[in-house]
């Protein structure tokens, strides 16, 4: 049975209103089955960088400990900022040796502390999945580049472009074929897959509650169809849905239809 782990972490976000991510996680949690849902009591305070290039590192490390203590098989993580995926993969039952990662995000998240303009860990999250960046936060060992498939990236910083070399990259248009994602993951040879969804991968016309909207994104129906096709061919080890930051309760209600469609696809 799928279990939902709600991780309302905001400290990895660069957004001025990052704490809206806490409201977003709570809004999604309200529509999940109560008996199958655990909400983590993550730190509220900002935390300290501890002499590194990662802002709020101490709070991120505390959340990582909480995720590690709570992870089970078949877990869907609800964030919070999208860096919660790194903590989940670090604690994944069975490890990551046989795992592919699908990273659905409008942004590359491929900075390191040396290149990040903000010091926010969510902008370094995929790089940390590869095992590169701040050692206290990266996966060890990281996921091999030939087992990472990105979906819908369209807003990249210059420093991130070459860092994407070696990853399989699917555009928004590639998902016009529902089988494109499954084909790409099967080609990695992985026996399980983790699907990460930052909801800003969706088109802003479909969802308003994101901190950094990027035009020309995916429709929820296209992404859901691709994930369902993927699950029919490669077992799902778990998933993340993160990045929901509604500005008001009314905005949250307006967006929940699209979000619950994604929940249904991964769960």
PDB file of C-alpha atoms in Angstrom:
ATOM      1  CA  UNK A   1       0.000   0.000   0.000  1.00  0.00           C
ATOM      2  CA  UNK A   2       1.264   3.476  -0.891  1.00  0.00           C
ATOM      3  CA  UNK A   3       2.198   5.704   2.023  1.00  0.00           C
ATOM      4  CA  UNK A   4       2.328   9.483   1.901  1.00  0.00           C
ATOM      5  CA  UNK A   5       5.068  11.331   3.773  1.00  0.00           C
ATOM      6  CA  UNK A   6       4.425  15.075   3.950  1.00  0.00           C
ATOM      7  CA  UNK A   7       7.635  17.077   4.358  1.00  0.00           C
ATOM      8  CA  UNK A   8       6.763  20.807   4.610  1.00  0.00           C
ATOM      9  CA  UNK A   9      10.355  21.974   4.301  1.00  0.00           C
ATOM     10  CA  UNK A  10      10.802  25.524   3.017  1.00  0.00           C
ATOM     11  CA  UNK A  11      14.463  26.141   3.804  1.00  0.00           C
ATOM     12  CA  UNK A  12      15.782  24.855   0.478  1.00  0.00           C
ATOM     13  CA  UNK A  13      13.852  27.407  -1.568  1.00  0.00           C
ATOM     14  CA  UNK A  14      15.295  30.692  -2.917  1.00  0.00           C
ATOM     15  CA  UNK A  15      11.839  32.308  -3.132  1.00  0.00           C
ATOM     16  CA  UNK A  16      11.114  35.442  -1.064  1.00  0.00           C
ATOM     17  CA  UNK A  17       7.889  33.786   0.115  1.00  0.00           C
ATOM     18  CA  UNK A  18       9.375  30.339   0.608  1.00  0.00           C
ATOM     19  CA  UNK A  19       7.202  29.612   3.628  1.00  0.00           C
ATOM     20  CA  UNK A  20       4.188  29.398   1.287  1.00  0.00           C
ATOM     21  CA  UNK A  21       5.542  25.912   0.561  1.00  0.00           C
ATOM     22  CA  UNK A  22       4.434  24.913   4.057  1.00  0.00           C
ATOM     23  CA  UNK A  23       0.878  25.986   3.182  1.00  0.00           C
ATOM     24  CA  UNK A  24       1.074  24.094  -0.091  1.00  0.00           C
ATOM     25  CA  UNK A  25       2.126  20.869   1.581  1.00  0.00           C
ATOM     26  CA  UNK A  26      -0.692  21.234   4.094  1.00  0.00           C
ATOM     27  CA  UNK A  27      -3.234  21.843   1.339  1.00  0.00           C
ATOM     28  CA  UNK A  28      -2.272  18.655  -0.477  1.00  0.00           C
ATOM     29  CA  UNK A  29      -2.162  16.681   2.768  1.00  0.00           C
ATOM     30  CA  UNK A  30      -5.756  17.655   3.472  1.00  0.00           C
ATOM     31  CA  UNK A  31      -6.893  15.623   0.469  1.00  0.00           C
ATOM     32  CA  UNK A  32      -4.807  12.515   1.161  1.00  0.00           C
ATOM     33  CA  UNK A  33      -6.115   9.415   2.973  1.00  0.00           C
ATOM     34  CA  UNK A  34      -5.492  10.119   6.652  1.00  0.00           C
ATOM     35  CA  UNK A  35      -4.621   6.552   7.600  1.00  0.00           C
ATOM     36  CA  UNK A  36      -1.868   6.415   4.976  1.00  0.00           C
ATOM     37  CA  UNK A  37      -0.407   9.884   5.598  1.00  0.00           C
ATOM     38  CA  UNK A  38       2.335  11.021   7.966  1.00  0.00           C
ATOM     39  CA  UNK A  39       3.183  14.706   8.355  1.00  0.00           C
ATOM     40  CA  UNK A  40       6.722  15.366   9.560  1.00  0.00           C
ATOM     41  CA  UNK A  41       7.324  18.053  12.157  1.00  0.00           C
ATOM     42  CA  UNK A  42      10.153  19.732  10.279  1.00  0.00           C
ATOM     43  CA  UNK A  43      12.071  22.724  11.667  1.00  0.00           C
ATOM     44  CA  UNK A  44      10.343  26.075  11.335  1.00  0.00           C
ATOM     45  CA  UNK A  45      13.452  28.192  11.887  1.00  0.00           C
ATOM     46  CA  UNK A  46      15.719  29.158   9.009  1.00  0.00           C
ATOM     47  CA  UNK A  47      18.879  27.492  10.259  1.00  0.00           C
ATOM     48  CA  UNK A  48      22.525  28.330   9.567  1.00  0.00           C
ATOM     49  CA  UNK A  49      24.892  27.724   6.660  1.00  0.00           C
ATOM     50  CA  UNK A  50      27.545  26.265   9.013  1.00  0.00           C
ATOM     51  CA  UNK A  51      30.397  27.712   6.983  1.00  0.00           C
ATOM     52  CA  UNK A  52      29.263  26.163   3.691  1.00  0.00           C
ATOM     53  CA  UNK A  53      27.807  27.664   0.525  1.00  0.00           C
ATOM     54  CA  UNK A  54      24.354  26.233   1.298  1.00  0.00           C
ATOM     55  CA  UNK A  55      21.908  28.536   3.051  1.00  0.00           C
ATOM     56  CA  UNK A  56      20.000  27.139   6.050  1.00  0.00           C
ATOM     57  CA  UNK A  57      22.067  23.967   6.025  1.00  0.00           C
ATOM     58  CA  UNK A  58      21.422  23.084   9.673  1.00  0.00           C
ATOM     59  CA  UNK A  59      17.650  22.975   9.117  1.00  0.00           C
ATOM     60  CA  UNK A  60      18.072  20.905   5.957  1.00  0.00           C
ATOM     61  CA  UNK A  61      20.189  18.368   7.822  1.00  0.00           C
ATOM     62  CA  UNK A  62      17.582  18.066  10.567  1.00  0.00           C
ATOM     63  CA  UNK A  63      14.834  17.422   8.018  1.00  0.00           C
ATOM     64  CA  UNK A  64      17.035  14.830   6.349  1.00  0.00           C
ATOM     65  CA  UNK A  65      17.286  12.971   9.672  1.00  0.00           C
ATOM     66  CA  UNK A  66      13.499  13.029  10.048  1.00  0.00           C
ATOM     67  CA  UNK A  67      12.973  11.683   6.526  1.00  0.00           C
ATOM     68  CA  UNK A  68      15.514   8.919   7.103  1.00  0.00           C
ATOM     69  CA  UNK A  69      13.671   7.826  10.243  1.00  0.00           C
ATOM     70  CA  UNK A  70      10.319   7.770   8.442  1.00  0.00           C
ATOM     71  CA  UNK A  71      11.029   6.323   4.982  1.00  0.00           C
ATOM     72  CA  UNK A  72       9.460   3.044   3.956  1.00  0.00           C
ATOM     73  CA  UNK A  73       9.018   1.278   0.629  1.00  0.00           C
ATOM     74  CA  UNK A  74       6.337   2.647  -1.723  1.00  0.00           C
ATOM     75  CA  UNK A  75       6.457   6.151  -0.260  1.00  0.00           C
ATOM     76  CA  UNK A  76       5.185   9.256  -2.032  1.00  0.00           C
ATOM     77  CA  UNK A  77       6.863  12.376  -0.655  1.00  0.00           C
ATOM     78  CA  UNK A  78       4.856  15.600  -0.570  1.00  0.00           C
ATOM     79  CA  UNK A  79       7.001  18.739  -0.231  1.00  0.00           C
ATOM     80  CA  UNK A  80       7.902  21.397   0.622  1.00  0.00           C
ATOM     81  CA  UNK A  81      10.709  22.503  -1.637  1.00  0.00           C
ATOM     82  CA  UNK A  82      11.934  20.052  -4.209  1.00  0.00           C
ATOM     83  CA  UNK A  83      15.201  19.225  -2.458  1.00  0.00           C
ATOM     84  CA  UNK A  84      13.268  16.846  -0.185  1.00  0.00           C
ATOM     85  CA  UNK A  85      13.816  14.262  -2.929  1.00  0.00           C
ATOM     86  CA  UNK A  86      17.526  14.113  -2.088  1.00  0.00           C
ATOM     87  CA  UNK A  87      16.740  13.175   1.508  1.00  0.00           C
ATOM     88  CA  UNK A  88      14.241  10.548   0.355  1.00  0.00           C
ATOM     89  CA  UNK A  89      16.682   8.898  -2.036  1.00  0.00           C
ATOM     90  CA  UNK A  90      19.388   8.843   0.633  1.00  0.00           C
ATOM     91  CA  UNK A  91      17.032   6.803   2.825  1.00  0.00           C
ATOM     92  CA  UNK A  92      15.371   4.685   0.129  1.00  0.00           C
ATOM     93  CA  UNK A  93      14.851   1.073   1.242  1.00  0.00           C
ATOM     94  CA  UNK A  94      16.903  -1.201  -0.984  1.00  0.00           C
ATOM     95  CA  UNK A  95      19.315   1.575  -1.921  1.00  0.00           C
ATOM     96  CA  UNK A  96      19.716   3.125  -5.359  1.00  0.00           C
ATOM     97  CA  UNK A  97      21.983   0.682  -7.230  1.00  0.00           C
ATOM     98  CA  UNK A  98      19.143  -0.436  -9.500  1.00  0.00           C
ATOM     99  CA  UNK A  99      17.340   2.914  -9.650  1.00  0.00           C
ATOM    100  CA  UNK A 100      16.603   5.423 -12.400  1.00  0.00           C
ATOM    101  CA  UNK A 101      15.466   8.932 -11.501  1.00  0.00           C
ATOM    102  CA  UNK A 102      12.970  10.939 -13.546  1.00  0.00           C
ATOM    103  CA  UNK A 103      13.295  14.659 -12.768  1.00  0.00           C
ATOM    104  CA  UNK A 104      10.273  16.696 -13.907  1.00  0.00           C
ATOM    105  CA  UNK A 105      11.064  20.364 -13.371  1.00  0.00           C
ATOM    106  CA  UNK A 106      11.038  23.623 -15.304  1.00  0.00           C
ATOM    107  CA  UNK A 107      14.463  24.390 -13.829  1.00  0.00           C
ATOM    108  CA  UNK A 108      17.669  22.378 -13.989  1.00  0.00           C
ATOM    109  CA  UNK A 109      18.542  22.365 -10.252  1.00  0.00           C
ATOM    110  CA  UNK A 110      22.129  21.699 -11.336  1.00  0.00           C
ATOM    111  CA  UNK A 111      24.060  24.311  -9.387  1.00  0.00           C
ATOM    112  CA  UNK A 112      26.722  23.623  -6.770  1.00  0.00           C
ATOM    113  CA  UNK A 113      27.602  25.898  -3.844  1.00  0.00           C
ATOM    114  CA  UNK A 114      30.297  27.386  -6.071  1.00  0.00           C
ATOM    115  CA  UNK A 115      27.936  28.372  -8.901  1.00  0.00           C
ATOM    116  CA  UNK A 116      24.628  29.056  -7.150  1.00  0.00           C
ATOM    117  CA  UNK A 117      23.612  32.733  -7.130  1.00  0.00           C
ATOM    118  CA  UNK A 118      21.269  32.171  -4.170  1.00  0.00           C
ATOM    119  CA  UNK A 119      22.850  29.425  -2.058  1.00  0.00           C
ATOM    120  CA  UNK A 120      19.444  27.713  -2.010  1.00  0.00           C
ATOM    121  CA  UNK A 121      19.694  23.928  -1.963  1.00  0.00           C
ATOM    122  CA  UNK A 122      16.661  23.345  -4.179  1.00  0.00           C
ATOM    123  CA  UNK A 123      18.697  24.850  -7.022  1.00  0.00           C
ATOM    124  CA  UNK A 124      21.374  22.224  -6.347  1.00  0.00           C
ATOM    125  CA  UNK A 125      19.072  19.260  -5.796  1.00  0.00           C
ATOM    126  CA  UNK A 126      19.551  17.309  -9.022  1.00  0.00           C
ATOM    127  CA  UNK A 127      23.300  17.899  -8.885  1.00  0.00           C
ATOM    128  CA  UNK A 128      23.235  16.439  -5.346  1.00  0.00           C
ATOM    129  CA  UNK A 129      21.338  13.389  -6.655  1.00  0.00           C
ATOM    130  CA  UNK A 130      24.304  12.859  -8.985  1.00  0.00           C
ATOM    131  CA  UNK A 131      26.589  12.912  -5.947  1.00  0.00           C
ATOM    132  CA  UNK A 132      28.069  16.341  -6.627  1.00  0.00           C
ATOM    133  CA  UNK A 133      28.038  19.402  -4.347  1.00  0.00           C
ATOM    134  CA  UNK A 134      28.033  19.881  -0.587  1.00  0.00           C
ATOM    135  CA  UNK A 135      29.163  16.505   0.855  1.00  0.00           C
ATOM    136  CA  UNK A 136      26.782  16.694   3.821  1.00  0.00           C
ATOM    137  CA  UNK A 137      23.800  16.713   1.437  1.00  0.00           C
ATOM    138  CA  UNK A 138      24.778  14.779  -1.673  1.00  0.00           C
ATOM    139  CA  UNK A 139      23.931  11.145  -2.368  1.00  0.00           C
ATOM    140  CA  UNK A 140      26.843   8.790  -1.838  1.00  0.00           C
ATOM    141  CA  UNK A 141      27.151   7.120  -4.226  1.00  0.00           C
ATOM    142  CA  UNK A 142      25.255   9.367  -6.597  1.00  0.00           C
ATOM    143  CA  UNK A 143      22.925   8.202  -9.335  1.00  0.00           C
ATOM    144  CA  UNK A 144      24.832   7.584 -12.578  1.00  0.00           C
ATOM    145  CA  UNK A 145      24.159  10.192 -15.249  1.00  0.00           C
ATOM    146  CA  UNK A 146      22.952   7.581 -17.721  1.00  0.00           C
ATOM    147  CA  UNK A 147      20.154   6.658 -15.297  1.00  0.00           C
ATOM    148  CA  UNK A 148      18.699  10.177 -14.980  1.00  0.00           C
ATOM    149  CA  UNK A 149      15.909  11.378 -17.285  1.00  0.00           C
ATOM    150  CA  UNK A 150      14.851  15.017 -17.145  1.00  0.00           C
ATOM    151  CA  UNK A 151      11.409  16.189 -18.267  1.00  0.00           C
ATOM    152  CA  UNK A 152      10.204  19.654 -19.212  1.00  0.00           C
ATOM    153  CA  UNK A 153      13.291  21.744 -18.376  1.00  0.00           C
ATOM    154  CA  UNK A 154      13.074  25.142 -20.041  1.00  0.00           C
ATOM    155  CA  UNK A 155      14.547  27.742 -17.673  1.00  0.00           C
ATOM    156  CA  UNK A 156      18.278  27.158 -17.209  1.00  0.00           C
ATOM    157  CA  UNK A 157      21.099  29.323 -15.904  1.00  0.00           C
ATOM    158  CA  UNK A 158      24.235  29.474 -18.058  1.00  0.00           C
ATOM    159  CA  UNK A 159      26.266  27.588 -15.449  1.00  0.00           C
ATOM    160  CA  UNK A 160      23.830  24.672 -15.608  1.00  0.00           C
ATOM    161  CA  UNK A 161      23.818  24.002 -19.348  1.00  0.00           C
ATOM    162  CA  UNK A 162      27.033  21.993 -19.636  1.00  0.00           C
ATOM    163  CA  UNK A 163      26.344  20.321 -16.279  1.00  0.00           C
ATOM    164  CA  UNK A 164      23.427  18.517 -17.942  1.00  0.00           C
ATOM    165  CA  UNK A 165      25.762  16.581 -20.273  1.00  0.00           C
ATOM    166  CA  UNK A 166      25.129  12.847 -20.095  1.00  0.00           C
ATOM    167  CA  UNK A 167      21.523  13.108 -18.916  1.00  0.00           C
ATOM    168  CA  UNK A 168      18.613  12.039 -21.103  1.00  0.00           C
ATOM    169  CA  UNK A 169      16.504  15.153 -21.643  1.00  0.00           C
ATOM    170  CA  UNK A 170      12.860  15.050 -22.717  1.00  0.00           C
ATOM    171  CA  UNK A 171      11.148  18.252 -23.770  1.00  0.00           C
ATOM    172  CA  UNK A 172       7.540  19.234 -23.200  1.00  0.00           C
ATOM    173  CA  UNK A 173       6.825  18.283 -26.811  1.00  0.00           C
ATOM    174  CA  UNK A 174       8.403  14.838 -26.369  1.00  0.00           C
ATOM    175  CA  UNK A 175       5.597  13.928 -23.969  1.00  0.00           C
ATOM    176  CA  UNK A 176       3.074  14.289 -26.790  1.00  0.00           C
ATOM    177  CA  UNK A 177       3.845  10.572 -27.014  1.00  0.00           C
ATOM    178  CA  UNK A 178       2.720   8.922 -23.750  1.00  0.00           C
ATOM    179  CA  UNK A 179       5.346   6.201 -24.205  1.00  0.00           C
ATOM    180  CA  UNK A 180       8.344   8.528 -24.570  1.00  0.00           C
ATOM    181  CA  UNK A 181       9.105   8.595 -20.866  1.00  0.00           C
ATOM    182  CA  UNK A 182       8.777   4.839 -20.411  1.00  0.00           C
ATOM    183  CA  UNK A 183      11.013   4.261 -23.436  1.00  0.00           C
ATOM    184  CA  UNK A 184      13.693   6.558 -22.000  1.00  0.00           C
ATOM    185  CA  UNK A 185      13.640   4.934 -18.566  1.00  0.00           C
ATOM    186  CA  UNK A 186      13.677   1.395 -19.967  1.00  0.00           C
ATOM    187  CA  UNK A 187      16.742   2.355 -22.016  1.00  0.00           C
ATOM    188  CA  UNK A 188      18.660   3.061 -18.791  1.00  0.00           C
ATOM    189  CA  UNK A 189      18.422  -0.606 -17.808  1.00  0.00           C
ATOM    190  CA  UNK A 190      17.190   0.308 -14.318  1.00  0.00           C
ATOM    191  CA  UNK A 191      14.864  -2.090 -12.513  1.00  0.00           C
ATOM    192  CA  UNK A 192      13.080   0.603 -10.451  1.00  0.00           C
ATOM    193  CA  UNK A 193      12.351   4.299 -10.906  1.00  0.00           C
ATOM    194  CA  UNK A 194      11.802   7.305  -8.670  1.00  0.00           C
ATOM    195  CA  UNK A 195       9.662  10.067 -10.184  1.00  0.00           C
ATOM    196  CA  UNK A 196      10.332  13.602  -8.949  1.00  0.00           C
ATOM    197  CA  UNK A 197       7.784  16.287  -9.856  1.00  0.00           C
ATOM    198  CA  UNK A 198       8.332  19.943  -9.112  1.00  0.00           C
ATOM    199  CA  UNK A 199       4.903  21.304 -10.020  1.00  0.00           C
ATOM    200  CA  UNK A 200       6.441  24.246 -11.891  1.00  0.00           C
ATOM    201  CA  UNK A 201       7.003  21.744 -14.709  1.00  0.00           C
ATOM    202  CA  UNK A 202       3.315  22.305 -15.464  1.00  0.00           C
ATOM    203  CA  UNK A 203       2.173  25.185 -17.634  1.00  0.00           C
ATOM    204  CA  UNK A 204       1.276  28.308 -15.592  1.00  0.00           C
ATOM    205  CA  UNK A 205      -2.157  28.223 -17.193  1.00  0.00           C
ATOM    206  CA  UNK A 206      -2.729  24.916 -15.389  1.00  0.00           C
ATOM    207  CA  UNK A 207      -1.354  25.820 -11.953  1.00  0.00           C
ATOM    208  CA  UNK A 208      -0.838  29.229 -10.342  1.00  0.00           C
ATOM    209  CA  UNK A 209       0.736  28.216  -7.031  1.00  0.00           C
ATOM    210  CA  UNK A 210       4.414  28.136  -7.953  1.00  0.00           C
ATOM    211  CA  UNK A 211       7.209  30.505  -6.974  1.00  0.00           C
ATOM    212  CA  UNK A 212       8.912  30.723 -10.382  1.00  0.00           C
ATOM    213  CA  UNK A 213       6.436  30.014 -13.188  1.00  0.00           C
ATOM    214  CA  UNK A 214       7.872  29.209 -16.604  1.00  0.00           C
ATOM    215  CA  UNK A 215       5.660  29.428 -19.701  1.00  0.00           C
ATOM    216  CA  UNK A 216       5.057  26.637 -22.210  1.00  0.00           C
ATOM    217  CA  UNK A 217       4.975  23.820 -19.679  1.00  0.00           C
ATOM    218  CA  UNK A 218       3.237  20.478 -19.503  1.00  0.00           C
ATOM    219  CA  UNK A 219      -0.460  19.830 -19.158  1.00  0.00           C
ATOM    220  CA  UNK A 220      -1.348  17.680 -16.133  1.00  0.00           C
ATOM    221  CA  UNK A 221      -3.045  15.173 -18.442  1.00  0.00           C
ATOM    222  CA  UNK A 222       0.105  14.691 -20.536  1.00  0.00           C
ATOM    223  CA  UNK A 223       2.371  14.225 -17.529  1.00  0.00           C
ATOM    224  CA  UNK A 224      -0.079  11.885 -15.807  1.00  0.00           C
ATOM    225  CA  UNK A 225      -0.427   9.754 -18.935  1.00  0.00           C
ATOM    226  CA  UNK A 226       3.349   9.497 -19.292  1.00  0.00           C
ATOM    227  CA  UNK A 227       3.761   8.437 -15.654  1.00  0.00           C
ATOM    228  CA  UNK A 228       1.019   5.834 -15.901  1.00  0.00           C
ATOM    229  CA  UNK A 229       2.643   4.389 -19.023  1.00  0.00           C
ATOM    230  CA  UNK A 230       5.983   4.342 -17.215  1.00  0.00           C
ATOM    231  CA  UNK A 231       4.534   2.524 -14.208  1.00  0.00           C
ATOM    232  CA  UNK A 232       3.100  -0.164 -16.465  1.00  0.00           C
ATOM    233  CA  UNK A 233       6.621  -1.030 -17.622  1.00  0.00           C
ATOM    234  CA  UNK A 234       9.026  -0.152 -14.764  1.00  0.00           C
ATOM    235  CA  UNK A 235       8.210  -0.604 -11.048  1.00  0.00           C
ATOM    236  CA  UNK A 236       7.900   2.651  -9.139  1.00  0.00           C
ATOM    237  CA  UNK A 237      10.189   2.840  -6.095  1.00  0.00           C
ATOM    238  CA  UNK A 238       8.570   6.078  -4.936  1.00  0.00           C
ATOM    239  CA  UNK A 239       7.811   9.612  -6.011  1.00  0.00           C
ATOM    240  CA  UNK A 240       7.919  13.257  -4.993  1.00  0.00           C
ATOM    241  CA  UNK A 241       5.412  16.023  -5.621  1.00  0.00           C
ATOM    242  CA  UNK A 242       6.870  19.335  -4.468  1.00  0.00           C
ATOM    243  CA  UNK A 243       7.036  23.060  -5.094  1.00  0.00           C
ATOM    244  CA  UNK A 244       3.386  23.940  -4.462  1.00  0.00           C
ATOM    245  CA  UNK A 245       3.226  27.464  -3.007  1.00  0.00           C
ATOM    246  CA  UNK A 246      -0.323  28.878  -3.193  1.00  0.00           C
ATOM    247  CA  UNK A 247      -0.727  32.518  -2.217  1.00  0.00           C
ATOM    248  CA  UNK A 248      -4.106  31.984  -0.549  1.00  0.00           C
ATOM    249  CA  UNK A 249      -6.476  29.171   0.468  1.00  0.00           C
ATOM    250  CA  UNK A 250      -8.667  30.045  -2.522  1.00  0.00           C
ATOM    251  CA  UNK A 251      -5.711  29.682  -4.881  1.00  0.00           C
ATOM    252  CA  UNK A 252      -4.908  26.317  -3.311  1.00  0.00           C
ATOM    253  CA  UNK A 253      -8.418  25.070  -4.004  1.00  0.00           C
ATOM    254  CA  UNK A 254      -8.185  26.207  -7.634  1.00  0.00           C
ATOM    255  CA  UNK A 255      -4.969  24.225  -8.148  1.00  0.00           C
ATOM    256  CA  UNK A 256      -5.859  21.042  -6.286  1.00  0.00           C
ATOM    257  CA  UNK A 257      -7.515  19.391  -9.267  1.00  0.00           C
ATOM    258  CA  UNK A 258      -4.258  19.388 -11.231  1.00  0.00           C
ATOM    259  CA  UNK A 259      -2.257  18.316  -8.188  1.00  0.00           C
ATOM    260  CA  UNK A 260      -4.539  15.419  -7.289  1.00  0.00           C
ATOM    261  CA  UNK A 261      -4.312  14.205 -10.866  1.00  0.00           C
ATOM    262  CA  UNK A 262      -0.560  13.900 -10.366  1.00  0.00           C
ATOM    263  CA  UNK A 263      -1.053  12.205  -6.995  1.00  0.00           C
ATOM    264  CA  UNK A 264      -3.280   9.669  -8.687  1.00  0.00           C
ATOM    265  CA  UNK A 265      -0.669   9.015 -11.366  1.00  0.00           C
ATOM    266  CA  UNK A 266       2.119   8.218  -8.901  1.00  0.00           C
ATOM    267  CA  UNK A 267      -0.021   6.522  -6.235  1.00  0.00           C
TER     268      UNK A 267
END
